[in-house]
PDB file of C-alpha atoms in Angstrom:
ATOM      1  CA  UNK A   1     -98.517  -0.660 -22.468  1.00  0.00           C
ATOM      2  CA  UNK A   2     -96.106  -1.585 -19.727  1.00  0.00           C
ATOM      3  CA  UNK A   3     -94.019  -3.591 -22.515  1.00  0.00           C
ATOM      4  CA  UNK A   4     -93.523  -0.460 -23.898  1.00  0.00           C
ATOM      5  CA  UNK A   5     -92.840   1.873 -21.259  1.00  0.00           C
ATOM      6  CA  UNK A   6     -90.270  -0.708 -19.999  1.00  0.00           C
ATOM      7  CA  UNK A   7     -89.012  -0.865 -23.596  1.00  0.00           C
ATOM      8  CA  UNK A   8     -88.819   2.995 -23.520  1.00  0.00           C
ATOM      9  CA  UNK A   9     -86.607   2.881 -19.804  1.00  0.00           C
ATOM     10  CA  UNK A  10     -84.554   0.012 -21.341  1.00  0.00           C
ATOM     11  CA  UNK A  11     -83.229   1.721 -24.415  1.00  0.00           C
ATOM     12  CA  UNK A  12     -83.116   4.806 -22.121  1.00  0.00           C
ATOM     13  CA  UNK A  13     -80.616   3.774 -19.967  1.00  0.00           C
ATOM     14  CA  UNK A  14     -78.938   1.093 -22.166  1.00  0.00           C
ATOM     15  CA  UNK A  15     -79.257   3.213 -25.703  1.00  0.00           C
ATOM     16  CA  UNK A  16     -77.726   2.161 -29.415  1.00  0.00           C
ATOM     17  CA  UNK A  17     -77.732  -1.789 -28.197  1.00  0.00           C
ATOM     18  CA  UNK A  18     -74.775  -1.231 -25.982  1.00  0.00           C
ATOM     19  CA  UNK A  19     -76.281  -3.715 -23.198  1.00  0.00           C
ATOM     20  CA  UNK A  20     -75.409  -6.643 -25.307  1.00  0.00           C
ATOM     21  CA  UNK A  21     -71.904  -5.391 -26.000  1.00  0.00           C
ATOM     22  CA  UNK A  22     -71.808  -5.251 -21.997  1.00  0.00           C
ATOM     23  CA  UNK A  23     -73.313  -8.751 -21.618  1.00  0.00           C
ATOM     24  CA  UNK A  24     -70.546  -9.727 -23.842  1.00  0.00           C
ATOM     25  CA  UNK A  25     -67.617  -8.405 -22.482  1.00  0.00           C
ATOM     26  CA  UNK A  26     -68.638  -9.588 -18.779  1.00  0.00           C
ATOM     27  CA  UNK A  27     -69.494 -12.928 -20.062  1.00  0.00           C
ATOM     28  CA  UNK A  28     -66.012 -12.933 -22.079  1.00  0.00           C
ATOM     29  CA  UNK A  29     -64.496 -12.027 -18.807  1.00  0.00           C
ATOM     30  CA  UNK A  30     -65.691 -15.339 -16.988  1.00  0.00           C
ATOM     31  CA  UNK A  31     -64.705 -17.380 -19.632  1.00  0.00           C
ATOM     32  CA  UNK A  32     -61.183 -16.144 -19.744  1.00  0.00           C
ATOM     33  CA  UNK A  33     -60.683 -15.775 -16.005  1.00  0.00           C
ATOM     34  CA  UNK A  34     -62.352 -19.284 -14.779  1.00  0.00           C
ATOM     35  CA  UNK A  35     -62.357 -21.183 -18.048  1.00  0.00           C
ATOM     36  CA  UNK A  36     -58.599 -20.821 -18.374  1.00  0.00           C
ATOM     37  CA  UNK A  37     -57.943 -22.792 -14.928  1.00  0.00           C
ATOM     38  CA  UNK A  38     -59.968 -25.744 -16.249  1.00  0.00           C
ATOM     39  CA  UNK A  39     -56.960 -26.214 -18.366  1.00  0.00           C
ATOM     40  CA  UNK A  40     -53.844 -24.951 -16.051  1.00  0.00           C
ATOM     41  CA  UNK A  41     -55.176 -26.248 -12.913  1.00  0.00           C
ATOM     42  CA  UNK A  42     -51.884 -28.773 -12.691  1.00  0.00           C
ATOM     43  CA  UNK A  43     -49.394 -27.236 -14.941  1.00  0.00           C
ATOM     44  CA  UNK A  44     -46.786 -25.093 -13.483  1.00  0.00           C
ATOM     45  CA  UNK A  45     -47.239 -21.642 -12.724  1.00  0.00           C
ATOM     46  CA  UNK A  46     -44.047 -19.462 -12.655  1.00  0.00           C
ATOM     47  CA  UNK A  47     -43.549 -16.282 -10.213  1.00  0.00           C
ATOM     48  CA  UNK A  48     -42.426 -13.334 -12.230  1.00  0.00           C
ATOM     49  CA  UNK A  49     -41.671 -11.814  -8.786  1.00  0.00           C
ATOM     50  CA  UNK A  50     -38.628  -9.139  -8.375  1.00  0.00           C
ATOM     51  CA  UNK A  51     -36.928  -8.577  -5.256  1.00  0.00           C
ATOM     52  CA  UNK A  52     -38.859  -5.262  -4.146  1.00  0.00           C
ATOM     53  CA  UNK A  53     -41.930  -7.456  -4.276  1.00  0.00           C
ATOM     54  CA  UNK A  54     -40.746  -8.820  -1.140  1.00  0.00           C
ATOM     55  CA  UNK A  55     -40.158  -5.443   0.730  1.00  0.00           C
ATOM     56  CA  UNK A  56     -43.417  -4.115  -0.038  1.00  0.00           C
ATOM     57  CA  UNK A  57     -45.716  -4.840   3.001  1.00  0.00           C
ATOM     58  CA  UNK A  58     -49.112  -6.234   3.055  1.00  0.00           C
ATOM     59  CA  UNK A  59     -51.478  -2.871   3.763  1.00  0.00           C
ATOM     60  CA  UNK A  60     -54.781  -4.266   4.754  1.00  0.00           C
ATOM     61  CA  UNK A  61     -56.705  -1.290   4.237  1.00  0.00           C
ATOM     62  CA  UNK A  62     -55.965  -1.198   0.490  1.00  0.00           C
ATOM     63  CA  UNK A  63     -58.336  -3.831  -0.003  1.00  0.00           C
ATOM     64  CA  UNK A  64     -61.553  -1.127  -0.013  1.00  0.00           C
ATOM     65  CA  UNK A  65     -60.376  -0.170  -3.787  1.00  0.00           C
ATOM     66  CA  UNK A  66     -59.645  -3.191  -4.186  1.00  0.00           C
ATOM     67  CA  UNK A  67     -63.330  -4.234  -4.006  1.00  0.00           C
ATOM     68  CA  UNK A  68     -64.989  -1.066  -5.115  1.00  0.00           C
ATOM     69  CA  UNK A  69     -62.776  -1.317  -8.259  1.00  0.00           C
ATOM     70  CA  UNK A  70     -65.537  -3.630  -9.319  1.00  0.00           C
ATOM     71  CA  UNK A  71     -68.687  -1.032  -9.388  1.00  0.00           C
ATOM     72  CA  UNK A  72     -66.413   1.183 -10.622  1.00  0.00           C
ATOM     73  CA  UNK A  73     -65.964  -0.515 -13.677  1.00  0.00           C
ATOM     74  CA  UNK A  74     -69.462  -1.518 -14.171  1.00  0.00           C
ATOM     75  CA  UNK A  75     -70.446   1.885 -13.974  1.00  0.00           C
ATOM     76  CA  UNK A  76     -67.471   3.913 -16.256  1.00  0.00           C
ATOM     77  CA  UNK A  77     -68.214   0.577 -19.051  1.00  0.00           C
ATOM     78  CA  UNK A  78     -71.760   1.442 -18.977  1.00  0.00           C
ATOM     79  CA  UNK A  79     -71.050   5.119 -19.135  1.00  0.00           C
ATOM     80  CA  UNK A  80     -68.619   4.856 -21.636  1.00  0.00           C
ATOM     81  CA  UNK A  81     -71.251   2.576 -23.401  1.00  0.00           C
ATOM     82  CA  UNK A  82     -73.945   5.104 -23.808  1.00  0.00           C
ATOM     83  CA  UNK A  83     -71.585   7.845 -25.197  1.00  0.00           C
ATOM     84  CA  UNK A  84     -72.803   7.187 -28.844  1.00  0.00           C
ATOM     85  CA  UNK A  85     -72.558   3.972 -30.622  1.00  0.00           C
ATOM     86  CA  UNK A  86     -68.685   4.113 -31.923  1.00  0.00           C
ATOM     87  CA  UNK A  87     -67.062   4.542 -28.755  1.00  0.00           C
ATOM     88  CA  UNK A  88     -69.285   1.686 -26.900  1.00  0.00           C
ATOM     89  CA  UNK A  89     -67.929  -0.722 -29.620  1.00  0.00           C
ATOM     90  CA  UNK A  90     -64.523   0.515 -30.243  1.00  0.00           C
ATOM     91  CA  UNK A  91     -64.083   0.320 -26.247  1.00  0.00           C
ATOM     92  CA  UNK A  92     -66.036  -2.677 -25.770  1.00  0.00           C
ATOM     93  CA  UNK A  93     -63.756  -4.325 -29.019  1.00  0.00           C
ATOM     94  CA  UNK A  94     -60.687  -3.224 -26.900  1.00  0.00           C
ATOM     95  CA  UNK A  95     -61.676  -4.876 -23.607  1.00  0.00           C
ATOM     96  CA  UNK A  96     -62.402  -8.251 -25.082  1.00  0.00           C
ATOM     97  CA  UNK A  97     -59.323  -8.222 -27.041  1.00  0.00           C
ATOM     98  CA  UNK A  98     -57.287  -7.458 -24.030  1.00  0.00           C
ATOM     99  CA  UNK A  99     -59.076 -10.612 -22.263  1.00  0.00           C
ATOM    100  CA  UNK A 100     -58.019 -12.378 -25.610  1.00  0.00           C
ATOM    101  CA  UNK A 101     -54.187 -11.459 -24.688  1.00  0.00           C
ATOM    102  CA  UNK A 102     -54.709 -12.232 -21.045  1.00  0.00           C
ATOM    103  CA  UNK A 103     -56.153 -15.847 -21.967  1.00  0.00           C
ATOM    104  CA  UNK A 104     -53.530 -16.371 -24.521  1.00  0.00           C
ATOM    105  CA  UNK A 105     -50.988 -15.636 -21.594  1.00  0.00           C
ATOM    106  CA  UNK A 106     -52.402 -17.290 -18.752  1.00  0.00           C
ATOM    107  CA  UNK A 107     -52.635 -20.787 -20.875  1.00  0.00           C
ATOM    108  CA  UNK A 108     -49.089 -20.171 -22.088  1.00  0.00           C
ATOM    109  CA  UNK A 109     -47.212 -19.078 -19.451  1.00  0.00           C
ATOM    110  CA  UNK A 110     -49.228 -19.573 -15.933  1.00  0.00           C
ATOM    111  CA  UNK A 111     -48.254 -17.121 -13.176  1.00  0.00           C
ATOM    112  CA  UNK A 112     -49.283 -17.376  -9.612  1.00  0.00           C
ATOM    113  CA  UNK A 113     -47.673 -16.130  -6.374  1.00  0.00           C
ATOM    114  CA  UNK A 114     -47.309 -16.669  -2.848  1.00  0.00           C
ATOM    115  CA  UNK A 115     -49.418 -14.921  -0.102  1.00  0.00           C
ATOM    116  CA  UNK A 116     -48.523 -13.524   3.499  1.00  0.00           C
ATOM    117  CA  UNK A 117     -50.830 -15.238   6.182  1.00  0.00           C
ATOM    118  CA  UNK A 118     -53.495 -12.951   7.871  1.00  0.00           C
ATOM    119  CA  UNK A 119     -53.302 -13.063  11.486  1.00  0.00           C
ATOM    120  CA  UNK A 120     -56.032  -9.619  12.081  1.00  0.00           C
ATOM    121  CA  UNK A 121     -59.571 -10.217  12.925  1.00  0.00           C
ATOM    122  CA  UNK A 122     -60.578  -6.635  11.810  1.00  0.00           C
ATOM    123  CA  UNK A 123     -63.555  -6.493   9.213  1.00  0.00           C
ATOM    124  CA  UNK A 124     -61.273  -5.447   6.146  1.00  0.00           C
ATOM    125  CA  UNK A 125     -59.183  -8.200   7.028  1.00  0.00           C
ATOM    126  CA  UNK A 126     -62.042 -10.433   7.327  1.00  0.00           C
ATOM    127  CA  UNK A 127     -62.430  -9.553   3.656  1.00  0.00           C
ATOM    128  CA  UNK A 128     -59.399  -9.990   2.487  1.00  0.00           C
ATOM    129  CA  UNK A 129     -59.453 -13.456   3.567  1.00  0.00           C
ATOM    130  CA  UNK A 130     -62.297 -13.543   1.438  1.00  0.00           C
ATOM    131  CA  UNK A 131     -60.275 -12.476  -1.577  1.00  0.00           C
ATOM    132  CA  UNK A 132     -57.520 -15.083  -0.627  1.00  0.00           C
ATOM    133  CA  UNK A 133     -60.134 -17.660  -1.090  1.00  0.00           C
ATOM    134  CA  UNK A 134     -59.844 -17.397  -5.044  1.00  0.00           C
ATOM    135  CA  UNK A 135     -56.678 -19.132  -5.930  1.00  0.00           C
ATOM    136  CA  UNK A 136     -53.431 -16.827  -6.866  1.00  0.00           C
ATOM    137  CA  UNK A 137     -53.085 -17.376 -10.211  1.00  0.00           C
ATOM    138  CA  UNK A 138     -54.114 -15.605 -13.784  1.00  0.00           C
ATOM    139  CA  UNK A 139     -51.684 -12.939 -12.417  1.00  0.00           C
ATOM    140  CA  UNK A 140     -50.108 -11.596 -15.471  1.00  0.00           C
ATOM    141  CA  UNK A 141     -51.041  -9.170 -16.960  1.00  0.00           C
ATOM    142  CA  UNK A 142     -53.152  -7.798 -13.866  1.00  0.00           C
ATOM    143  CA  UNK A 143     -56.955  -8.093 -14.952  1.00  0.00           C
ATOM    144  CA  UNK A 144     -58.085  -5.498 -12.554  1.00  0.00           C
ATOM    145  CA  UNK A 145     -55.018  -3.025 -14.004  1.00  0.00           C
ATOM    146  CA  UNK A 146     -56.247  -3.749 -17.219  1.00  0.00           C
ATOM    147  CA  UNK A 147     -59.837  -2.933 -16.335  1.00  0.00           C
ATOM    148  CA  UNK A 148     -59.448   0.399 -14.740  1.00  0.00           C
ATOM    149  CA  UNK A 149     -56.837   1.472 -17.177  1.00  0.00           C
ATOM    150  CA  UNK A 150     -59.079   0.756 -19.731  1.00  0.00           C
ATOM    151  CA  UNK A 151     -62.196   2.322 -18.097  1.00  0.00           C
ATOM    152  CA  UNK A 152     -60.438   5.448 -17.380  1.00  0.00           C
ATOM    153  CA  UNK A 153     -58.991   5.787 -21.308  1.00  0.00           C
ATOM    154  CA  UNK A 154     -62.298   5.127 -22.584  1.00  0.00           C
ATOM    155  CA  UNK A 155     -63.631   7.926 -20.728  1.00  0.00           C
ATOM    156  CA  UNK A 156     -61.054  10.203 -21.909  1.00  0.00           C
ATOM    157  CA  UNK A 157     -62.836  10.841 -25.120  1.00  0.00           C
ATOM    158  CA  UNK A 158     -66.659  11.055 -23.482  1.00  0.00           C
ATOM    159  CA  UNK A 159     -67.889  13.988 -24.090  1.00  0.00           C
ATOM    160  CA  UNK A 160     -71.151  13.332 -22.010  1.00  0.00           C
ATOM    161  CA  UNK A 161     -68.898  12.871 -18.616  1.00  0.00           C
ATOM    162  CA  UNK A 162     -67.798  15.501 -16.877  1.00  0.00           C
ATOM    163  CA  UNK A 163     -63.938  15.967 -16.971  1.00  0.00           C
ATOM    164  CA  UNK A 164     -64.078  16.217 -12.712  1.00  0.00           C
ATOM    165  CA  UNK A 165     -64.957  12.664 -13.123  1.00  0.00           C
ATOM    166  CA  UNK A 166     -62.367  11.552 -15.387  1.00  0.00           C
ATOM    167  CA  UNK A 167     -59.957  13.064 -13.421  1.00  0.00           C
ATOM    168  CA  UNK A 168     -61.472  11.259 -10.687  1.00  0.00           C
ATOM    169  CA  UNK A 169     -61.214   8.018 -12.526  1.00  0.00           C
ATOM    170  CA  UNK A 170     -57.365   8.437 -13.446  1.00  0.00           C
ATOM    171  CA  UNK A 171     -56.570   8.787  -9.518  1.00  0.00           C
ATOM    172  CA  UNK A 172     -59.158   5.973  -8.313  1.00  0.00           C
ATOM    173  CA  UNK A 173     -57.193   3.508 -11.393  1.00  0.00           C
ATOM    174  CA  UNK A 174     -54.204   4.521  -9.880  1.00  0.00           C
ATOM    175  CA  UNK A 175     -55.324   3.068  -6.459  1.00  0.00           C
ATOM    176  CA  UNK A 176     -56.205   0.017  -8.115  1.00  0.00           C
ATOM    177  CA  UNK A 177     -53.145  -0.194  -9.088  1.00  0.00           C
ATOM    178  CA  UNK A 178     -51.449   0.311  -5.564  1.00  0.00           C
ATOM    179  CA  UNK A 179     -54.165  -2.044  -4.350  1.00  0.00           C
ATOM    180  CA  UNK A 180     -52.929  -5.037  -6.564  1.00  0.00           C
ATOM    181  CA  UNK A 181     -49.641  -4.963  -5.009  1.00  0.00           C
ATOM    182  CA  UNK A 182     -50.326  -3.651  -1.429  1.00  0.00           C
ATOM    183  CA  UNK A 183     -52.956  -6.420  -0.719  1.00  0.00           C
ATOM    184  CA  UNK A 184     -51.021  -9.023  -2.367  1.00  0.00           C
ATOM    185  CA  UNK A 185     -53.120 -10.106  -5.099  1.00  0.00           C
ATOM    186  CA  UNK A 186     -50.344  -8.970  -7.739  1.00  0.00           C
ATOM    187  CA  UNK A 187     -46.700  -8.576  -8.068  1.00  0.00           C
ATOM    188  CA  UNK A 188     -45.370  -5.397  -9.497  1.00  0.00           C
ATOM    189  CA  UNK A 189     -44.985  -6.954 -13.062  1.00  0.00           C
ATOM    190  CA  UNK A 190     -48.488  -7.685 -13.889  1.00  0.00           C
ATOM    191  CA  UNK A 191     -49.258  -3.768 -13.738  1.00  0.00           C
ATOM    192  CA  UNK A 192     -47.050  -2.109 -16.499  1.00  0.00           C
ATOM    193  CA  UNK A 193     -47.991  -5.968 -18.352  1.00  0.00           C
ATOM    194  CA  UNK A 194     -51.436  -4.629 -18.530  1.00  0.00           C
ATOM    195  CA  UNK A 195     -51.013  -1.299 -19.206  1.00  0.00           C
ATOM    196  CA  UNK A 196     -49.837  -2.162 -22.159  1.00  0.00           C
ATOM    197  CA  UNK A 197     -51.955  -4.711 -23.167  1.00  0.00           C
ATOM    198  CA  UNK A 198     -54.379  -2.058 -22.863  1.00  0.00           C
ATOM    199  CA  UNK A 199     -52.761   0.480 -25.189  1.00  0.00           C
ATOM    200  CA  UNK A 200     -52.147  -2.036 -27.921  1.00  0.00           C
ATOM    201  CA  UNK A 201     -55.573  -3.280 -27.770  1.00  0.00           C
ATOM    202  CA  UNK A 202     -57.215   0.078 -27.691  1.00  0.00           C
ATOM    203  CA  UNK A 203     -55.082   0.863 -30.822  1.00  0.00           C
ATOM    204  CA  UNK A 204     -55.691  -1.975 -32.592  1.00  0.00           C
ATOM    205  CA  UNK A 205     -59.625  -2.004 -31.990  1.00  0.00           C
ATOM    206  CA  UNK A 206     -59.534   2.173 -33.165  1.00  0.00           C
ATOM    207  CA  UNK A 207     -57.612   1.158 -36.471  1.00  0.00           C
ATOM    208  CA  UNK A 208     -60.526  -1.945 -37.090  1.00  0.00           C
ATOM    209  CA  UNK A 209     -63.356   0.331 -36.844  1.00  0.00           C
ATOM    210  CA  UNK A 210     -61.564   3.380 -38.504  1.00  0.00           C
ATOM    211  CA  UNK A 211     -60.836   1.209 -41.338  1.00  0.00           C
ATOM    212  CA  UNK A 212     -64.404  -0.394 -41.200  1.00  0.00           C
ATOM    213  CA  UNK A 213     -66.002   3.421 -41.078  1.00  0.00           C
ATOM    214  CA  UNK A 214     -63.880   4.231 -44.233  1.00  0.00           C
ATOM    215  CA  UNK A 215     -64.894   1.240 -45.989  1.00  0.00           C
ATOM    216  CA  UNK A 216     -68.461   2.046 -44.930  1.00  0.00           C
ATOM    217  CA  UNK A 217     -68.056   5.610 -46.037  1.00  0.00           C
ATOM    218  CA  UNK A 218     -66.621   5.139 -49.415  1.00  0.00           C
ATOM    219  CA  UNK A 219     -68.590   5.547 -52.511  1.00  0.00           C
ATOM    220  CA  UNK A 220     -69.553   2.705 -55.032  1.00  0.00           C
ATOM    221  CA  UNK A 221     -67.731   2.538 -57.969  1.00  0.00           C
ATOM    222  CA  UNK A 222     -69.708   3.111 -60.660  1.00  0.00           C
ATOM    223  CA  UNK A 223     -70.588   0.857 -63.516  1.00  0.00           C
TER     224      UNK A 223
END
């Protein structure tokens, strides 16, 4: 009886199978973002810094969206997951094909950057050092651009989530984005890079399972 009841809750909150799309796509994630430094650790990285990136200051308390950026995504993926079954994969297909560019990139052309020291002693900036403890590289395109971009355009077509939400899910994305820069974790580059990583990825996982659905769809010839 309790298998079944926890059977029931599971396919409650994770419905059509999306969980295993989600296990997926995280598990993709650590492959792409740790496994590629098993093989660049030693080649050289290149700065794709502009001049501007060197006026904009280092603004401690940007780091807060910096770090809630990740519940945030775990929480619009898994909403965007239970929509219905179509959107979870075509979404889901988008995401790891993005991480598919972003591999493809960081073992081709390795990007890192240089950090200001931090001289506070202030909890956020007690933090931050924490984030400076993960080594500056994997830069372009920004991975947590391309995250919240993509977690706000897959909501965009949820019918289930309230469009207050989405609206605030475009403005907290765009604080990610200021966060990248502001805390020095990104230069400006890597943030348009993933945008459109995202876009063409998105596109190209809607015309797979368009084209898959039609396929699906079509009638057998006859005999």
């Amino acid at each position: 009886m309790k298998k079944k009841a926890f059977a029931e809750w599971f396919e409650g909150v994770f419905p059509h199978g999306c969980f295993w799309w989600l296990l997926a796509a995280v598990a993709w994630n650590m492959v792409v973002y740790y496994g590629s430094r098993l093989i660049t650790t030693g080649m050289v990285h290149h700065s794709v810094a502009l001049p501007i990136d060197a006026r904009i200051p280092l603004c401690v308390p940007f780091v807060i969206p910096y770090v809630l950026s990740f519940p945030f995504w775990l929480f619009n993926y898994w909403l965007i997951a239970r929509e219905n079954r179509e959107t979870c994969r075509r979404v889901i297909t988008a995401e790891m094909l993005a991480k598919t560019v972003c591999l493809i990139v960081f073992l081709a052309f390795p990007t890192a950057m240089e950090r200001p020291e931090l001289t506070g002693n202030d909890p956020l900036t007690w933090v931050l050092r924490i984030i400076y403890t993960d080594p500056a590289d994997n830069l372009l395109p920004s991975i947590h651009c391309l995250e919240s971009w993509l977690c706000w355009r897959g909501l965009k077509g949820c019918r289930k989530t309230p469009g207050w939400y989405k609206t605030v899910s475009f403005f907290f994305a765009l604080s990610v984005f200021a966060s990248t820069v502001l805390v020095k974790q990104h230069v400006i580059v890597d943030c348009p890079a993933a945008i459109l990583v995202a876009e063409v990825c998105l596109f190209a996982s809607a015309l797979y399972w368009n084209r898959k659905k039609k396929k699906t769809a079509a009638p057998l010839p006859e005999k």
